[in-house]
PDB file of C-alpha atoms and ligand atoms in Angstrom:
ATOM      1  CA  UNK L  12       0.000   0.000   0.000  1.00 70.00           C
ATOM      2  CA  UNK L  13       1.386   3.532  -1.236  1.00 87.00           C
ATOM      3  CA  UNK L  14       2.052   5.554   2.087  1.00 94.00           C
ATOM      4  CA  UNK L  15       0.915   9.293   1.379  1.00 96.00           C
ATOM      5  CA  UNK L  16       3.317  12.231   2.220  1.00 96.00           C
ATOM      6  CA  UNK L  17       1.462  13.742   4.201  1.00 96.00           C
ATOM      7  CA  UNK L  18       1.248  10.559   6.508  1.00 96.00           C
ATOM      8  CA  UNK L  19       4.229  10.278   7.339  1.00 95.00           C
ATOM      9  CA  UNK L  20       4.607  13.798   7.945  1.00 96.00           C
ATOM     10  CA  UNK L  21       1.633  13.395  10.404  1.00 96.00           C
ATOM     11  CA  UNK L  22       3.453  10.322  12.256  1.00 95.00           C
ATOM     12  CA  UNK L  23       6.539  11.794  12.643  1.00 94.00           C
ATOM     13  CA  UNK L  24       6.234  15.327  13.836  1.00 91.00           C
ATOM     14  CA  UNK L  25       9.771  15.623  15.242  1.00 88.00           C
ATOM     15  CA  UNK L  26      11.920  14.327  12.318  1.00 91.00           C
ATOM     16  CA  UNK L  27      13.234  16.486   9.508  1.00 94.00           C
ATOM     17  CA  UNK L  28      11.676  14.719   6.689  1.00 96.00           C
ATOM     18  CA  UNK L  29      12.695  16.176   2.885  1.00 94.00           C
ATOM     19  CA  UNK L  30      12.266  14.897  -0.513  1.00 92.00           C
ATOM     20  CA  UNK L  31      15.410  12.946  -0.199  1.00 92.00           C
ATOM     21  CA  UNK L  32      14.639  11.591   2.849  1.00 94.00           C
ATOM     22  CA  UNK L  33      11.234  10.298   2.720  1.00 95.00           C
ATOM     23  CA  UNK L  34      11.564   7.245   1.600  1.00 95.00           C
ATOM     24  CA  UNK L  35      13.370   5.927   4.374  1.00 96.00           C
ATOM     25  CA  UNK L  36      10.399   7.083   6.866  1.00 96.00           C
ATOM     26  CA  UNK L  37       7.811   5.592   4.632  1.00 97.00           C
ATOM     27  CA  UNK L  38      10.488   2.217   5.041  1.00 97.00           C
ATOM     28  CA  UNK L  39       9.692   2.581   8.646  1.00 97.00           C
ATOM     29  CA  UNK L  40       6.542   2.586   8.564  1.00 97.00           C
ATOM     30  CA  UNK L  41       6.279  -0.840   6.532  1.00 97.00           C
ATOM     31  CA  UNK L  42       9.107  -2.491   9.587  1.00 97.00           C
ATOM     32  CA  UNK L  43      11.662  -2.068   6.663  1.00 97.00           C
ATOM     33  CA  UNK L  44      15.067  -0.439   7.006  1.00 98.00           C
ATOM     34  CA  UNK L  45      15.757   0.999   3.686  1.00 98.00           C
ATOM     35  CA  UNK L  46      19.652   2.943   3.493  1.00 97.00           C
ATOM     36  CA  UNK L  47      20.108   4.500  -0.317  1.00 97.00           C
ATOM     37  CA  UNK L  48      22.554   2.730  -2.796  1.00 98.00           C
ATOM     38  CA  UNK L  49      24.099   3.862  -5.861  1.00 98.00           C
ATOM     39  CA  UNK L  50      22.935   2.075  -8.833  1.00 98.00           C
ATOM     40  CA  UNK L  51      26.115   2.811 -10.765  1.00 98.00           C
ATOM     41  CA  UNK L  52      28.918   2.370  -8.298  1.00 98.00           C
ATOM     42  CA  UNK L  53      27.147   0.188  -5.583  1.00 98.00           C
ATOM     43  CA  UNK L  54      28.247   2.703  -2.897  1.00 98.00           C
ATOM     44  CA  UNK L  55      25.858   2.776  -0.031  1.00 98.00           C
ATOM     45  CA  UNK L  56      25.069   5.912   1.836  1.00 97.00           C
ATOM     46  CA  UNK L  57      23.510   7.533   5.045  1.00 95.00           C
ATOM     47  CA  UNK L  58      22.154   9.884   5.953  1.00 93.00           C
ATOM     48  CA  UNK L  59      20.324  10.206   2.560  1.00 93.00           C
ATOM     49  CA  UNK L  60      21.568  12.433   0.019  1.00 92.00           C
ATOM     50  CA  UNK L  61      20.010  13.377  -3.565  1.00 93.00           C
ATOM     51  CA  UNK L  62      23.487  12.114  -5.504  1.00 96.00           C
ATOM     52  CA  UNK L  63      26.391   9.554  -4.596  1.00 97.00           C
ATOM     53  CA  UNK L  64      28.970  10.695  -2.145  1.00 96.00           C
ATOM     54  CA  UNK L  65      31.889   8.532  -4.118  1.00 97.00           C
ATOM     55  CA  UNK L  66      30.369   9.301  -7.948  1.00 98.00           C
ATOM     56  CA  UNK L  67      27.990  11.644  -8.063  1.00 98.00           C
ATOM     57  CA  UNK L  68      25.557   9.939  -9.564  1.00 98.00           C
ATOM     58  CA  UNK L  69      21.515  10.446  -9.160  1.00 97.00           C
ATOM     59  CA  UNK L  70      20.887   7.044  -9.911  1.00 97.00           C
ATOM     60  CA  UNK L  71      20.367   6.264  -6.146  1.00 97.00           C
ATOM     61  CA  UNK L  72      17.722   4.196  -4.706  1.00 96.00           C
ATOM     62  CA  UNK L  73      16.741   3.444  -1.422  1.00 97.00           C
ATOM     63  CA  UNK L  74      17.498  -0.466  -0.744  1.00 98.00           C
ATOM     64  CA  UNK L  75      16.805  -2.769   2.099  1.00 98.00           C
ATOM     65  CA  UNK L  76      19.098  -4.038   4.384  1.00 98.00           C
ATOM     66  CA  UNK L  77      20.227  -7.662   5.943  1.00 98.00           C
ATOM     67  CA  UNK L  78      19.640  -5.889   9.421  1.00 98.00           C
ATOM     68  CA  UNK L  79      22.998  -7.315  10.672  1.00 98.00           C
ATOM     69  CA  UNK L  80      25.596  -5.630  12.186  1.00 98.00           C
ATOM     70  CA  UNK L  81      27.542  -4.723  14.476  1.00 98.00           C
ATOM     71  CA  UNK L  82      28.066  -2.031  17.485  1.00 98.00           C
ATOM     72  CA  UNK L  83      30.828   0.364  16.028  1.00 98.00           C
ATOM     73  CA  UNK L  84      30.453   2.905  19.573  1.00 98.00           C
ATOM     74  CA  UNK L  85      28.218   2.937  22.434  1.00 96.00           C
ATOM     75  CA  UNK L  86      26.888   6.010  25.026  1.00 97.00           C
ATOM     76  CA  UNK L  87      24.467   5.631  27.787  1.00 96.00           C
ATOM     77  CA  UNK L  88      22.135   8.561  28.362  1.00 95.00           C
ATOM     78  CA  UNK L  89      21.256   9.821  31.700  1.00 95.00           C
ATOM     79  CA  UNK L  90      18.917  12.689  30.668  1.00 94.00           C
ATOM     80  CA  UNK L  91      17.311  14.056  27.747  1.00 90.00           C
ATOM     81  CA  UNK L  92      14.084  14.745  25.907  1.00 87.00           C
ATOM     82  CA  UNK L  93      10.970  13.095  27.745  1.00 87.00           C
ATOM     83  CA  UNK L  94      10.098  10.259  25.249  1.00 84.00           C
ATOM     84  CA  UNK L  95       7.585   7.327  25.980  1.00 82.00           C
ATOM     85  CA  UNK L  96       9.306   3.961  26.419  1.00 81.00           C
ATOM     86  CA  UNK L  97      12.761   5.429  27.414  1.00 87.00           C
ATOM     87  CA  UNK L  98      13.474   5.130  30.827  1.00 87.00           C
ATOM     88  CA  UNK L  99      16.598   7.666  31.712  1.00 91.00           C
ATOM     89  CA  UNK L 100      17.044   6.602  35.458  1.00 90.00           C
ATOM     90  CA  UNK L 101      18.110   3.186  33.670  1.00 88.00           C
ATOM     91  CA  UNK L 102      20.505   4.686  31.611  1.00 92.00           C
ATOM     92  CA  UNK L 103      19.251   4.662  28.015  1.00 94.00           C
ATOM     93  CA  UNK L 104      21.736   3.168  25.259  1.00 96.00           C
ATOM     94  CA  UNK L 105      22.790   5.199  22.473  1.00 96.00           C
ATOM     95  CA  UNK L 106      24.696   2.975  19.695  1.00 97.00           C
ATOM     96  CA  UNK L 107      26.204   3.430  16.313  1.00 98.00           C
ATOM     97  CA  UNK L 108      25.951  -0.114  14.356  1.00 98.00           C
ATOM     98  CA  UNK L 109      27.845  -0.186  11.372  1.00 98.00           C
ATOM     99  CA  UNK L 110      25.733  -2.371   8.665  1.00 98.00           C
ATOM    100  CA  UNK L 111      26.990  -5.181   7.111  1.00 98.00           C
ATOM    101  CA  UNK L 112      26.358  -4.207   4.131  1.00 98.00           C
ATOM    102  CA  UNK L 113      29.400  -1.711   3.401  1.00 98.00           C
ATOM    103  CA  UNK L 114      32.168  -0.715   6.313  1.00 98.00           C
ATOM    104  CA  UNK L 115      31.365   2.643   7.466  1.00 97.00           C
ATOM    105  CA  UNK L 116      28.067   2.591   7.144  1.00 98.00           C
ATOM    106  CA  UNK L 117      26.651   3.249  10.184  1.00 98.00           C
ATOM    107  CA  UNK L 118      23.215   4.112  11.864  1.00 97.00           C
ATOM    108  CA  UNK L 119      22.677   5.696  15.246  1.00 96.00           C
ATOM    109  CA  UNK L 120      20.147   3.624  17.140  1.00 96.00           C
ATOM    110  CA  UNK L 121      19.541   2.065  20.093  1.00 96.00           C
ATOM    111  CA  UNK L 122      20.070  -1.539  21.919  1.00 96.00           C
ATOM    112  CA  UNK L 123      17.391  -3.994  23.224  1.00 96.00           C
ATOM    113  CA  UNK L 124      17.388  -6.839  24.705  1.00 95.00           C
ATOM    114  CA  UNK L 125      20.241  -6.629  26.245  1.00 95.00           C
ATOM    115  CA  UNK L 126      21.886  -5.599  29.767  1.00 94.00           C
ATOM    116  CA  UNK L 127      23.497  -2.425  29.010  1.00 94.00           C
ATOM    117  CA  UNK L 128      26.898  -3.629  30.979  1.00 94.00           C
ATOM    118  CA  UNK L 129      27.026  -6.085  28.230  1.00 95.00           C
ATOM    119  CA  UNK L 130      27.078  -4.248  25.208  1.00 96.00           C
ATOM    120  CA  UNK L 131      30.415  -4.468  23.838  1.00 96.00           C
ATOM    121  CA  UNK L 132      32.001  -2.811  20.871  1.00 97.00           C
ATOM    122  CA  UNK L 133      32.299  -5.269  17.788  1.00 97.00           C
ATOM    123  CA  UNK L 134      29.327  -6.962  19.118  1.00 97.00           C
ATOM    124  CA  UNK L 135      27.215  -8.672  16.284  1.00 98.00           C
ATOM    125  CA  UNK L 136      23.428  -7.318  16.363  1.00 98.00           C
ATOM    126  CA  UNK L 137      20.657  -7.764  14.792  1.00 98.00           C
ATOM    127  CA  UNK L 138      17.575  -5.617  13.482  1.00 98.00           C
ATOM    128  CA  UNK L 139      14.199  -5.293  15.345  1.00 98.00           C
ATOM    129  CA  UNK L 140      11.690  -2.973  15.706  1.00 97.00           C
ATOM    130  CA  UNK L 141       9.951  -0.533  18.897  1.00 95.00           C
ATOM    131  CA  UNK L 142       7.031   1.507  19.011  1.00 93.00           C
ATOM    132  CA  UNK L 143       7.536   5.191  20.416  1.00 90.00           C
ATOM    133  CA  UNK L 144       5.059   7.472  19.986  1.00 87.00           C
ATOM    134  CA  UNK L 145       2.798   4.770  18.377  1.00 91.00           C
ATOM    135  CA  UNK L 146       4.906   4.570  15.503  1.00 94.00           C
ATOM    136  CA  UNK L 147       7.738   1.715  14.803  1.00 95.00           C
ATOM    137  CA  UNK L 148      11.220   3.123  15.093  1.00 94.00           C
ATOM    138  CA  UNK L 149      14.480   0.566  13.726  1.00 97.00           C
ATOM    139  CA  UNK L 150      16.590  -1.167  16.761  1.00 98.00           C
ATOM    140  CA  UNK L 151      18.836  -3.586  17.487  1.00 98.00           C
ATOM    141  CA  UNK L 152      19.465  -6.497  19.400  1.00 98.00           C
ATOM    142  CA  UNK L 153      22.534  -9.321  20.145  1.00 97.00           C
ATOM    143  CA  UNK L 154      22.313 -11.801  17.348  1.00 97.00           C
ATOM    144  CA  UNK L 155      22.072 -15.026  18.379  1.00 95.00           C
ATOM    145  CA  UNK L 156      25.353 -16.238  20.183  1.00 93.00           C
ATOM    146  CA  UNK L 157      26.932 -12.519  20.791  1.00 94.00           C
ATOM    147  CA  UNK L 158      26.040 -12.843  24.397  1.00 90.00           C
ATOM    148  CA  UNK L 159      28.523 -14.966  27.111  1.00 80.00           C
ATOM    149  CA  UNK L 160      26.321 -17.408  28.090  1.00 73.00           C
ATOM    150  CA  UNK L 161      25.413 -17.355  32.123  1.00 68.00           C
ATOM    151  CA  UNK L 162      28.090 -20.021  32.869  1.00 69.00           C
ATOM    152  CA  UNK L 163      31.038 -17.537  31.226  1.00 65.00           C
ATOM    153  CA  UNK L 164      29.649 -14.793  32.703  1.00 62.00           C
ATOM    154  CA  UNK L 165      31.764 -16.138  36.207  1.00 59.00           C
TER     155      UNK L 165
HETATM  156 ZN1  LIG P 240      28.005   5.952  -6.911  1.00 72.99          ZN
END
């Protein structure tokens, strides 16, 4: 079904949404993570941008991703904007993944599913999906075996 501009404008107020851009929100509305690739070169690029960053080529389109990857940096955040579904006093993680799809390419996001003491930088992760504000928003969580098991942990 062919999401309407002015839908996605109206379920995500707070994002700076452009002609460029749109695409990816309308991707997030469907639980898909789209990230724009050039058709001539292969280059993959975000944030989105009209033309290639390595060839300047228009020819991009936006293209899902595998949803792996892995945690490239990680901050915790002790305060900020009041936001349903983060809890501060918790410490709410901030992460760059960097996508398997190209190196570099990275997405800042968050980490669920996980204790925050044991997010660790290189560690692989995998894409899901949260509500906030009653509207899906991309997020990861440890693939399957990036965790110590409980026994290790000791
Ligand atoms: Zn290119």
């Amino acid at each position: 079904m062919e999401i309407s501009d002015a839908t996605v404008l109206a379920k995500y107020p707070a994002a700076y949404i452009d002609h460029d851009n749109k695409v990816f929100w309308k991707g997030l509305l469907q639980h898909r993570l789209l990230i724009n690739r050039c058709e001539d070169c292969g280059h993959w690029h975000y944030p989105y941008h009209a033309l290639c960053p390595r060839c300047w080529s228009d020819q991009v389109a936006a293209t899902e991703v595998s949803g792996r990857g892995t945690v490239y940096s990680r901050v915790l955040f002790h305060q900020g904007p009041a936001v349903e579904g983060i809890n501060y006093s918790k410490s709410y993680p901030g992460v760059s993944v960097e996508l398997a799809e190209q190196p570099g390419l990275k997405i800042q996001t968050t980490i669920v599913n996980c204790r925050n003491e044991d997010i660790y930088i290189g560690m692989p992760v995998e894409l899901t999906w949260v509500e906030r504000q009653g509207v899906p928003v991309p997020a990861f969580q440890p693939a399957p075996g990036a965790l110590p098991t409980p026994e290790a942990r000791r």
